[in-house]
PDB file of C-alpha atoms in Angstrom:
ATOM      1  CA  MET A   1       4.629  -7.892 -61.470  1.00 46.00           C
ATOM      2  CA  ALA A   2       4.002  -5.327 -64.184  1.00 46.00           C
ATOM      3  CA  VAL A   3       2.834  -1.856 -63.174  1.00 50.00           C
ATOM      4  CA  THR A   4      -0.503  -2.535 -64.831  1.00 53.00           C
ATOM      5  CA  ASP A   5      -0.870  -5.622 -62.617  1.00 72.00           C
ATOM      6  CA  ALA A   6      -0.351  -3.678 -59.376  1.00 84.00           C
ATOM      7  CA  PRO A   7      -3.336  -3.941 -57.026  1.00 90.00           C
ATOM      8  CA  LEU A   8      -5.758  -1.048 -57.185  1.00 96.00           C
ATOM      9  CA  ILE A   9      -5.646   1.613 -54.469  1.00 97.00           C
ATOM     10  CA  LEU A  10      -9.147   2.379 -53.216  1.00 97.00           C
ATOM     11  CA  LYS A  11     -10.653   5.058 -50.983  1.00 98.00           C
ATOM     12  CA  LEU A  12     -12.370   3.361 -48.074  1.00 98.00           C
ATOM     13  CA  SER A  13     -15.641   4.285 -46.377  1.00 97.00           C
ATOM     14  CA  VAL A  14     -17.062   4.007 -42.866  1.00 97.00           C
ATOM     15  CA  ASP A  15     -18.359   0.584 -43.865  1.00 97.00           C
ATOM     16  CA  ASP A  16     -14.724  -0.588 -43.769  1.00 98.00           C
ATOM     17  CA  ALA A  17     -14.245   0.118 -40.050  1.00 98.00           C
ATOM     18  CA  ILE A  18     -14.461  -3.531 -39.015  1.00 98.00           C
ATOM     19  CA  ALA A  19     -12.050  -4.606 -41.762  1.00 98.00           C
ATOM     20  CA  GLY A  20      -9.609  -1.896 -40.686  1.00 98.00           C
ATOM     21  CA  LEU A  21      -9.913  -2.992 -37.083  1.00 98.00           C
ATOM     22  CA  ALA A  22      -9.022  -6.537 -38.115  1.00 98.00           C
ATOM     23  CA  LEU A  23      -5.773  -5.239 -39.632  1.00 97.00           C
ATOM     24  CA  SER A  24      -4.762  -3.150 -36.609  1.00 97.00           C
ATOM     25  CA  SER A  25      -5.705  -6.004 -34.270  1.00 97.00           C
ATOM     26  CA  GLU A  26      -3.502  -8.377 -36.282  1.00 97.00           C
ATOM     27  CA  ALA A  27      -0.648  -5.937 -35.681  1.00 95.00           C
ATOM     28  CA  HIS A  28      -1.498  -5.883 -31.932  1.00 96.00           C
ATOM     29  CA  TRP A  29      -2.287  -2.172 -32.037  1.00 96.00           C
ATOM     30  CA  ASN A  30      -4.666  -0.551 -29.549  1.00 97.00           C
ATOM     31  CA  GLN A  31      -7.185   1.136 -31.868  1.00 97.00           C
ATOM     32  CA  THR A  32     -10.912   0.595 -31.470  1.00 98.00           C
ATOM     33  CA  GLU A  33     -13.677   0.569 -34.050  1.00 98.00           C
ATOM     34  CA  GLU A  34     -14.503   4.150 -32.982  1.00 97.00           C
ATOM     35  CA  ASP A  35     -10.915   5.196 -33.790  1.00 98.00           C
ATOM     36  CA  TRP A  36     -11.245   3.737 -37.271  1.00 98.00           C
ATOM     37  CA  ARG A  37     -14.511   5.589 -37.778  1.00 98.00           C
ATOM     38  CA  ILE A  38     -12.736   8.886 -37.064  1.00 98.00           C
ATOM     39  CA  PHE A  39     -10.234   8.246 -39.851  1.00 98.00           C
ATOM     40  CA  LEU A  40     -12.883   7.001 -42.262  1.00 98.00           C
ATOM     41  CA  ARG A  41     -15.338   9.811 -41.491  1.00 97.00           C
ATOM     42  CA  ASP A  42     -13.056  12.829 -41.036  1.00 97.00           C
ATOM     43  CA  GLY A  43     -10.032  11.836 -43.105  1.00 97.00           C
ATOM     44  CA  ILE A  44      -9.102   9.896 -46.214  1.00 98.00           C
ATOM     45  CA  VAL A  45      -8.185   6.236 -45.852  1.00 98.00           C
ATOM     46  CA  PHE A  46      -6.583   4.437 -48.778  1.00 98.00           C
ATOM     47  CA  GLY A  47      -6.731   0.670 -48.962  1.00 98.00           C
ATOM     48  CA  ILE A  48      -5.796  -2.336 -51.044  1.00 98.00           C
ATOM     49  CA  ARG A  49      -7.893  -5.490 -51.235  1.00 97.00           C
ATOM     50  CA  ASP A  50      -7.078  -9.029 -52.211  1.00 95.00           C
ATOM     51  CA  GLY A  51     -10.436 -10.161 -53.493  1.00 94.00           C
ATOM     52  CA  MET A  52     -12.905  -9.009 -50.845  1.00 94.00           C
ATOM     53  CA  ARG A  53     -10.317  -8.914 -48.039  1.00 96.00           C
ATOM     54  CA  LEU A  54      -8.723  -5.637 -46.971  1.00 98.00           C
ATOM     55  CA  VAL A  55      -4.972  -6.289 -46.750  1.00 98.00           C
ATOM     56  CA  ALA A  56      -3.358  -2.830 -46.501  1.00 98.00           C
ATOM     57  CA  THR A  57      -4.265   0.710 -45.413  1.00 98.00           C
ATOM     58  CA  ALA A  58      -2.909   4.212 -44.862  1.00 97.00           C
ATOM     59  CA  ALA A  59      -4.839   7.209 -43.557  1.00 98.00           C
ATOM     60  CA  LEU A  60      -4.536  10.975 -43.966  1.00 98.00           C
ATOM     61  CA  LEU A  61      -6.325  12.949 -41.232  1.00 97.00           C
ATOM     62  CA  PRO A  62      -6.523  16.726 -41.862  1.00 96.00           C
ATOM     63  CA  TYR A  63      -6.017  19.204 -39.037  1.00 95.00           C
ATOM     64  CA  SER A  64      -6.219  22.980 -38.937  1.00 92.00           C
ATOM     65  CA  GLY A  65      -3.667  25.317 -40.498  1.00 90.00           C
ATOM     66  CA  ASN A  66      -3.035  23.167 -43.595  1.00 93.00           C
ATOM     67  CA  ASN A  67      -1.678  20.205 -41.634  1.00 94.00           C
ATOM     68  CA  ALA A  68      -2.526  16.516 -41.806  1.00 96.00           C
ATOM     69  CA  TRP A  69      -1.522  13.347 -39.974  1.00 97.00           C
ATOM     70  CA  ILE A  70      -0.497  10.172 -41.797  1.00 97.00           C
ATOM     71  CA  SER A  71      -1.100   6.982 -39.858  1.00 96.00           C
ATOM     72  CA  MET A  72      -2.716   3.547 -39.846  1.00 97.00           C
ATOM     73  CA  VAL A  73      -0.069   2.322 -42.307  1.00 95.00           C
ATOM     74  CA  LEU A  74      -0.844  -1.373 -42.053  1.00 96.00           C
ATOM     75  CA  VAL A  75      -0.175  -4.407 -44.206  1.00 96.00           C
ATOM     76  CA  SER A  76      -1.409  -7.898 -43.376  1.00 97.00           C
ATOM     77  CA  GLY A  77       1.323 -10.417 -42.654  1.00 93.00           C
ATOM     78  CA  THR A  78       0.308 -12.361 -45.739  1.00 94.00           C
ATOM     79  CA  HIS A  79       1.005  -9.394 -48.037  1.00 95.00           C
ATOM     80  CA  ARG A  80       4.169  -7.756 -46.707  1.00 90.00           C
ATOM     81  CA  ARG A  81       7.326  -6.988 -48.696  1.00 89.00           C
ATOM     82  CA  ARG A  82       5.340  -6.213 -51.831  1.00 92.00           C
ATOM     83  CA  GLY A  83       5.658  -2.412 -51.658  1.00 90.00           C
ATOM     84  CA  LEU A  84       2.026  -1.913 -50.626  1.00 95.00           C
ATOM     85  CA  ALA A  85       2.793   0.390 -47.691  1.00 92.00           C
ATOM     86  CA  THR A  86       5.018   2.608 -49.841  1.00 92.00           C
ATOM     87  CA  ARG A  87       2.311   2.931 -52.492  1.00 94.00           C
ATOM     88  CA  LEU A  88      -0.294   3.863 -49.899  1.00 95.00           C
ATOM     89  CA  VAL A  89       1.936   6.433 -48.170  1.00 94.00           C
ATOM     90  CA  ASP A  90       2.690   7.911 -51.600  1.00 94.00           C
ATOM     91  CA  ALA A  91      -1.081   8.212 -52.165  1.00 97.00           C
ATOM     92  CA  CYS A  92      -1.397  10.095 -48.866  1.00 97.00           C
ATOM     93  CA  LEU A  93       1.504  12.422 -49.713  1.00 96.00           C
ATOM     94  CA  GLU A  94       0.130  13.139 -53.172  1.00 96.00           C
ATOM     95  CA  THR A  95      -3.285  13.961 -51.727  1.00 97.00           C
ATOM     96  CA  ALA A  96      -1.660  16.235 -49.140  1.00 96.00           C
ATOM     97  CA  ARG A  97       0.399  17.945 -51.857  1.00 95.00           C
ATOM     98  CA  LYS A  98      -2.665  18.600 -54.017  1.00 96.00           C
ATOM     99  CA  ASN A  99      -4.414  20.143 -51.033  1.00 95.00           C
ATOM    100  CA  GLY A 100      -1.448  22.192 -49.847  1.00 95.00           C
ATOM    101  CA  LEU A 101      -1.069  20.235 -46.605  1.00 95.00           C
ATOM    102  CA  THR A 102       2.048  19.656 -44.529  1.00 95.00           C
ATOM    103  CA  SER A 103       2.120  15.979 -43.522  1.00 96.00           C
ATOM    104  CA  TRP A 104       3.147  14.670 -40.109  1.00 96.00           C
ATOM    105  CA  LEU A 105       3.581  11.165 -38.735  1.00 97.00           C
ATOM    106  CA  ASP A 106       4.989   9.279 -35.764  1.00 97.00           C
ATOM    107  CA  ALA A 107       7.248   6.509 -37.023  1.00 95.00           C
ATOM    108  CA  THR A 108       8.796   3.434 -35.470  1.00 90.00           C
ATOM    109  CA  PRO A 109      12.600   3.224 -35.893  1.00 90.00           C
ATOM    110  CA  ASP A 110      12.148   0.980 -38.941  1.00 86.00           C
ATOM    111  CA  GLY A 111       9.579   3.380 -40.378  1.00 87.00           C
ATOM    112  CA  ALA A 112      11.806   6.406 -39.780  1.00 89.00           C
ATOM    113  CA  ALA A 113      14.533   4.740 -41.850  1.00 85.00           C
ATOM    114  CA  VAL A 114      12.057   4.533 -44.726  1.00 83.00           C
ATOM    115  CA  TYR A 115      10.446   7.963 -44.356  1.00 89.00           C
ATOM    116  CA  GLY A 116      13.711   9.904 -44.020  1.00 89.00           C
ATOM    117  CA  PRO A 117      14.843   9.285 -47.616  1.00 88.00           C
ATOM    118  CA  LEU A 118      11.347  10.273 -48.797  1.00 87.00           C
ATOM    119  CA  GLY A 119      11.922  13.768 -47.457  1.00 90.00           C
ATOM    120  CA  PHE A 120      10.492  13.611 -43.934  1.00 94.00           C
ATOM    121  CA  THR A 121      12.299  15.730 -41.323  1.00 93.00           C
ATOM    122  CA  PRO A 122      12.641  14.461 -37.710  1.00 94.00           C
ATOM    123  CA  THR A 123      11.128  16.639 -35.002  1.00 93.00           C
ATOM    124  CA  LEU A 124      10.491  15.399 -31.453  1.00 93.00           C
ATOM    125  CA  GLN A 125      10.783  11.860 -30.072  1.00 96.00           C
ATOM    126  CA  LEU A 126       8.153   9.889 -28.167  1.00 98.00           C
ATOM    127  CA  ARG A 127       8.254   6.884 -25.878  1.00 98.00           C
ATOM    128  CA  ARG A 128       5.282   4.567 -25.432  1.00 98.00           C
ATOM    129  CA  LEU A 129       4.992   3.442 -21.824  1.00 98.00           C
ATOM    130  CA  LYS A 130       2.729   0.797 -20.318  1.00 98.00           C
ATOM    131  CA  LEU A 131       1.487   0.164 -16.802  1.00 97.00           C
ATOM    132  CA  THR A 132       0.212  -3.400 -16.610  1.00 92.00           C
ATOM    133  CA  ARG A 133      -1.002  -3.299 -13.020  1.00 81.00           C
ATOM    134  CA  PRO A 134      -2.559   0.038 -12.145  1.00 72.00           C
ATOM    135  CA  GLY A 135      -4.360   0.933  -8.915  1.00 65.00           C
ATOM    136  CA  ARG A 136      -7.137  -0.579  -6.879  1.00 69.00           C
ATOM    137  CA  ALA A 137     -10.152   1.120  -8.433  1.00 66.00           C
ATOM    138  CA  GLU A 138     -10.325   4.135  -6.139  1.00 68.00           C
ATOM    139  CA  LEU A 139     -12.800   6.798  -7.120  1.00 67.00           C
ATOM    140  CA  PRO A 140     -11.639   8.706 -10.222  1.00 66.00           C
ATOM    141  CA  PRO A 141     -10.122  12.116  -9.537  1.00 68.00           C
ATOM    142  CA  SER A 142     -12.821  14.744  -9.338  1.00 65.00           C
ATOM    143  CA  SER A 143     -12.503  17.433 -11.940  1.00 71.00           C
ATOM    144  CA  SER A 144     -14.464  20.350 -13.293  1.00 72.00           C
ATOM    145  CA  ALA A 145     -12.276  20.393 -16.402  1.00 86.00           C
ATOM    146  CA  THR A 146     -14.082  21.026 -19.668  1.00 93.00           C
ATOM    147  CA  LEU A 147     -13.513  19.990 -23.253  1.00 96.00           C
ATOM    148  CA  GLU A 148     -12.890  23.644 -24.089  1.00 96.00           C
ATOM    149  CA  GLU A 149     -10.050  23.837 -21.554  1.00 96.00           C
ATOM    150  CA  LEU A 150      -8.476  20.657 -22.886  1.00 97.00           C
ATOM    151  CA  ALA A 151      -8.778  21.791 -26.502  1.00 97.00           C
ATOM    152  CA  GLU A 152      -7.185  25.153 -25.698  1.00 96.00           C
ATOM    153  CA  ARG A 153      -4.231  23.587 -23.887  1.00 96.00           C
ATOM    154  CA  ASP A 154      -3.873  21.087 -26.746  1.00 96.00           C
ATOM    155  CA  ARG A 155      -3.851  23.911 -29.309  1.00 95.00           C
ATOM    156  CA  ARG A 156      -1.142  25.732 -27.382  1.00 94.00           C
ATOM    157  CA  ALA A 157       0.957  22.568 -27.327  1.00 94.00           C
ATOM    158  CA  THR A 158       0.496  21.383 -30.916  1.00 92.00           C
ATOM    159  CA  GLY A 159      -0.373  24.531 -32.875  1.00 91.00           C
ATOM    160  CA  PHE A 160      -3.416  22.660 -34.251  1.00 91.00           C
ATOM    161  CA  ASP A 161      -7.087  23.097 -33.410  1.00 94.00           C
ATOM    162  CA  ARG A 162      -8.224  19.547 -32.653  1.00 96.00           C
ATOM    163  CA  THR A 163     -11.493  20.306 -30.900  1.00 96.00           C
ATOM    164  CA  ALA A 164     -13.432  17.927 -33.159  1.00 95.00           C
ATOM    165  CA  LEU A 165     -11.046  15.040 -32.452  1.00 97.00           C
ATOM    166  CA  LEU A 166     -10.973  15.618 -28.692  1.00 97.00           C
ATOM    167  CA  SER A 167     -14.748  15.980 -28.634  1.00 97.00           C
ATOM    168  CA  ALA A 168     -15.108  12.617 -30.389  1.00 97.00           C
ATOM    169  CA  PHE A 169     -12.840  11.053 -27.751  1.00 97.00           C
ATOM    170  CA  ALA A 170     -14.593  12.715 -24.826  1.00 96.00           C
ATOM    171  CA  GLN A 171     -18.076  11.648 -25.918  1.00 95.00           C
ATOM    172  CA  ARG A 172     -17.245   7.947 -25.791  1.00 96.00           C
ATOM    173  CA  ALA A 173     -18.428   5.770 -22.946  1.00 94.00           C
ATOM    174  CA  GLY A 174     -15.680   5.484 -20.359  1.00 93.00           C
ATOM    175  CA  SER A 175     -13.802   8.616 -21.420  1.00 95.00           C
ATOM    176  CA  LEU A 176     -12.691  11.115 -18.781  1.00 94.00           C
ATOM    177  CA  ILE A 177     -11.216  14.608 -18.829  1.00 96.00           C
ATOM    178  CA  VAL A 178      -9.354  15.097 -15.565  1.00 95.00           C
ATOM    179  CA  ALA A 179      -7.409  18.056 -14.219  1.00 94.00           C
ATOM    180  CA  ALA A 180      -5.570  19.061 -11.060  1.00 91.00           C
ATOM    181  CA  ASN A 181      -2.911  21.586 -10.056  1.00 91.00           C
ATOM    182  CA  GLY A 182      -2.219  22.926 -13.556  1.00 93.00           C
ATOM    183  CA  ALA A 183      -2.371  19.562 -15.349  1.00 96.00           C
ATOM    184  CA  ILE A 184      -5.109  18.217 -17.610  1.00 97.00           C
ATOM    185  CA  ALA A 185      -5.488  14.935 -19.490  1.00 97.00           C
ATOM    186  CA  LEU A 186      -7.948  12.805 -21.408  1.00 97.00           C
ATOM    187  CA  VAL A 187      -8.374   9.105 -20.618  1.00 97.00           C
ATOM    188  CA  ARG A 188     -10.144   6.826 -23.098  1.00 97.00           C
ATOM    189  CA  ASP A 189     -10.674   3.170 -23.890  1.00 97.00           C
ATOM    190  CA  GLY A 190      -8.465   1.269 -26.306  1.00 97.00           C
ATOM    191  CA  ARG A 191      -8.810  -2.220 -27.684  1.00 97.00           C
ATOM    192  CA  THR A 192      -6.537  -3.811 -25.070  1.00 96.00           C
ATOM    193  CA  ALA A 193      -5.572  -0.934 -22.737  1.00 97.00           C
ATOM    194  CA  ARG A 194      -6.835   2.441 -21.574  1.00 97.00           C
ATOM    195  CA  HIS A 195      -4.919   5.405 -23.016  1.00 98.00           C
ATOM    196  CA  ILE A 196      -3.866   8.592 -21.246  1.00 98.00           C
ATOM    197  CA  GLY A 197      -3.344  11.522 -23.598  1.00 97.00           C
ATOM    198  CA  PRO A 198      -3.055  14.231 -24.495  1.00 98.00           C
ATOM    199  CA  LEU A 199      -1.574  15.269 -21.166  1.00 98.00           C
ATOM    200  CA  LEU A 200      -0.683  18.931 -20.706  1.00 98.00           C
ATOM    201  CA  ALA A 201       0.775  20.391 -17.520  1.00 97.00           C
ATOM    202  CA  ASP A 202       2.586  23.398 -16.082  1.00 96.00           C
ATOM    203  CA  ASN A 203       5.473  21.206 -14.958  1.00 97.00           C
ATOM    204  CA  ALA A 204       6.588  17.589 -14.577  1.00 98.00           C
ATOM    205  CA  ALA A 205       5.557  17.372 -10.929  1.00 98.00           C
ATOM    206  CA  ALA A 206       1.967  18.332 -11.748  1.00 97.00           C
ATOM    207  CA  ALA A 207       1.906  15.884 -14.665  1.00 98.00           C
ATOM    208  CA  LEU A 208       3.129  13.036 -12.459  1.00 98.00           C
ATOM    209  CA  VAL A 209       0.596  13.785  -9.708  1.00 96.00           C
ATOM    210  CA  LEU A 210      -2.236  13.686 -12.237  1.00 96.00           C
ATOM    211  CA  VAL A 211      -1.011  10.394 -13.735  1.00 96.00           C
ATOM    212  CA  ASP A 212      -0.805   8.931 -10.229  1.00 94.00           C
ATOM    213  CA  GLN A 213      -4.383  10.016  -9.498  1.00 92.00           C
ATOM    214  CA  ILE A 214      -5.561   8.439 -12.751  1.00 93.00           C
ATOM    215  CA  THR A 215      -3.745   5.148 -12.179  1.00 93.00           C
ATOM    216  CA  ARG A 216      -5.208   4.788  -8.690  1.00 90.00           C
ATOM    217  CA  SER A 217      -8.692   4.815 -10.221  1.00 88.00           C
ATOM    218  CA  GLU A 218      -7.981   2.333 -13.030  1.00 91.00           C
ATOM    219  CA  THR A 219      -7.875  -1.460 -13.072  1.00 90.00           C
ATOM    220  CA  SER A 220      -7.126  -2.063 -16.764  1.00 91.00           C
ATOM    221  CA  PRO A 221      -3.653  -1.811 -18.315  1.00 96.00           C
ATOM    222  CA  LEU A 222      -2.716   1.748 -19.259  1.00 97.00           C
ATOM    223  CA  LEU A 223      -0.751   3.213 -22.174  1.00 98.00           C
ATOM    224  CA  LEU A 224       0.819   6.654 -22.420  1.00 98.00           C
ATOM    225  CA  ASP A 225       2.876   8.203 -25.238  1.00 98.00           C
ATOM    226  CA  ALA A 226       5.312  10.528 -23.501  1.00 98.00           C
ATOM    227  CA  VAL A 227       7.479  13.218 -25.068  1.00 98.00           C
ATOM    228  CA  ALA A 228      11.023  11.909 -24.599  1.00 97.00           C
ATOM    229  CA  SER A 229      12.530  15.329 -23.872  1.00 97.00           C
ATOM    230  CA  GLN A 230      10.344  15.617 -20.748  1.00 98.00           C
ATOM    231  CA  ALA A 231      13.067  13.795 -18.834  1.00 97.00           C
ATOM    232  CA  ALA A 232      11.797  14.384 -15.280  1.00 98.00           C
ATOM    233  CA  PHE A 233       8.348  13.132 -16.283  1.00 98.00           C
ATOM    234  CA  MET A 234       9.809  10.042 -17.957  1.00 98.00           C
ATOM    235  CA  ASP A 235      12.007   9.290 -14.954  1.00 98.00           C
ATOM    236  CA  GLY A 236       9.049   9.642 -12.600  1.00 98.00           C
ATOM    237  CA  LEU A 237       6.930   7.261 -14.655  1.00 98.00           C
ATOM    238  CA  THR A 238       9.564   4.531 -14.863  1.00 98.00           C
ATOM    239  CA  ALA A 239      10.284   4.889 -11.149  1.00 97.00           C
ATOM    240  CA  SER A 240       6.613   4.267 -10.388  1.00 95.00           C
ATOM    241  CA  GLY A 241       6.379   1.064 -12.423  1.00 95.00           C
ATOM    242  CA  TRP A 242       5.728   2.179 -16.003  1.00 98.00           C
ATOM    243  CA  THR A 243       7.826   0.351 -18.609  1.00 98.00           C
ATOM    244  CA  ILE A 244       8.975   1.667 -21.982  1.00 98.00           C
ATOM    245  CA  GLU A 245       7.539  -0.430 -24.819  1.00 96.00           C
ATOM    246  CA  ARG A 246       8.880   1.316 -27.914  1.00 95.00           C
ATOM    247  CA  PRO A 247      10.121   4.643 -29.291  1.00 97.00           C
ATOM    248  CA  PHE A 248       8.504   6.772 -31.978  1.00 97.00           C
ATOM    249  CA  GLN A 249      10.069   9.515 -34.089  1.00 97.00           C
ATOM    250  CA  ARG A 250       7.792  12.401 -35.026  1.00 96.00           C
ATOM    251  CA  MET A 251       8.507  13.559 -38.589  1.00 96.00           C
ATOM    252  CA  ARG A 252       7.247  16.291 -40.913  1.00 95.00           C
ATOM    253  CA  PHE A 253       6.979  16.409 -44.698  1.00 94.00           C
ATOM    254  CA  GLY A 254       6.701  19.954 -45.989  1.00 88.00           C
ATOM    255  CA  PRO A 255       7.132  23.425 -44.492  1.00 84.00           C
ATOM    256  CA  ALA A 256       6.536  24.044 -40.804  1.00 82.00           C
ATOM    257  CA  THR A 257       3.109  25.669 -40.580  1.00 79.00           C
ATOM    258  CA  ALA A 258       2.403  25.274 -36.867  1.00 69.00           C
ATOM    259  CA  ALA A 259       4.444  25.704 -33.718  1.00 70.00           C
ATOM    260  CA  GLY A 260       3.211  24.937 -30.235  1.00 72.00           C
ATOM    261  CA  GLU A 261       3.818  27.390 -27.435  1.00 79.00           C
ATOM    262  CA  ASP A 262       4.069  24.655 -24.784  1.00 87.00           C
ATOM    263  CA  MET A 263       5.573  21.181 -24.906  1.00 93.00           C
ATOM    264  CA  PRO A 264       3.077  18.406 -24.085  1.00 96.00           C
ATOM    265  CA  PHE A 265       3.975  15.704 -21.597  1.00 98.00           C
ATOM    266  CA  ALA A 266       2.040  13.011 -23.460  1.00 98.00           C
ATOM    267  CA  VAL A 267       0.340  13.058 -26.865  1.00 98.00           C
ATOM    268  CA  ALA A 268      -2.996  11.754 -28.100  1.00 97.00           C
ATOM    269  CA  GLY A 269      -1.227   8.757 -29.652  1.00 96.00           C
ATOM    270  CA  PRO A 270       1.103   8.078 -32.588  1.00 96.00           C
ATOM    271  CA  GLU A 271      -1.912   7.568 -34.846  1.00 96.00           C
ATOM    272  CA  PHE A 272      -3.365  10.988 -33.979  1.00 97.00           C
ATOM    273  CA  GLY A 273      -0.333  13.086 -33.064  1.00 93.00           C
TER     274      GLY A 273
END
């Protein structure tokens, strides 16, 4: 295919949320329509269509301190191995460069092999864990935790101010902010499973107690994206029935502009950081 015949890269709008959801659902990802609306409303989402059908996407979601997250890199099974994902990631990187943004992403092992030669630097590693059979619908843990407390702990862990993102999560039906004994977490709905994260805590024991309290109040499958270096936390989760689904490698393109003071135990998700 000649360069002039390459499919056009478009900027998508909030009207494309359902089409984006179809792509992430095809890939068996956990995003909801509300998640897509965050990217489309607060970030820049590039897409490629085949006729009227959306067949590929990549999103750039700006954060504070000249940082941005690249995610939602999706290509329909009917259009893979045509270089569409690379073109869309390049569009995200070029937009970040023009705006002076350092780009971050959480990559699968296959993705990390692609992003490394592009200039991305590995940082921390994540492990996605799943609990298929949680508790018996006990009452949710009582908590006087506030969005402000969660956002402040999240800022200390990431170096980013993500109050707007966490507020969008917290305002959804079914979302909870729970805290106990120096640990705090957000629980929200996903397409096929509830998601715990971010999870911040003073120590692994407090983090595990809070996760146990959450699981006892849930009946749906649960997902959690744990920081791999939090070994005691990881060991406690697997001992209590959580299974590791897949690894992710966090990577950065550009100078380090933010450094967290504390290490999180679980993140908001590979699509959000």
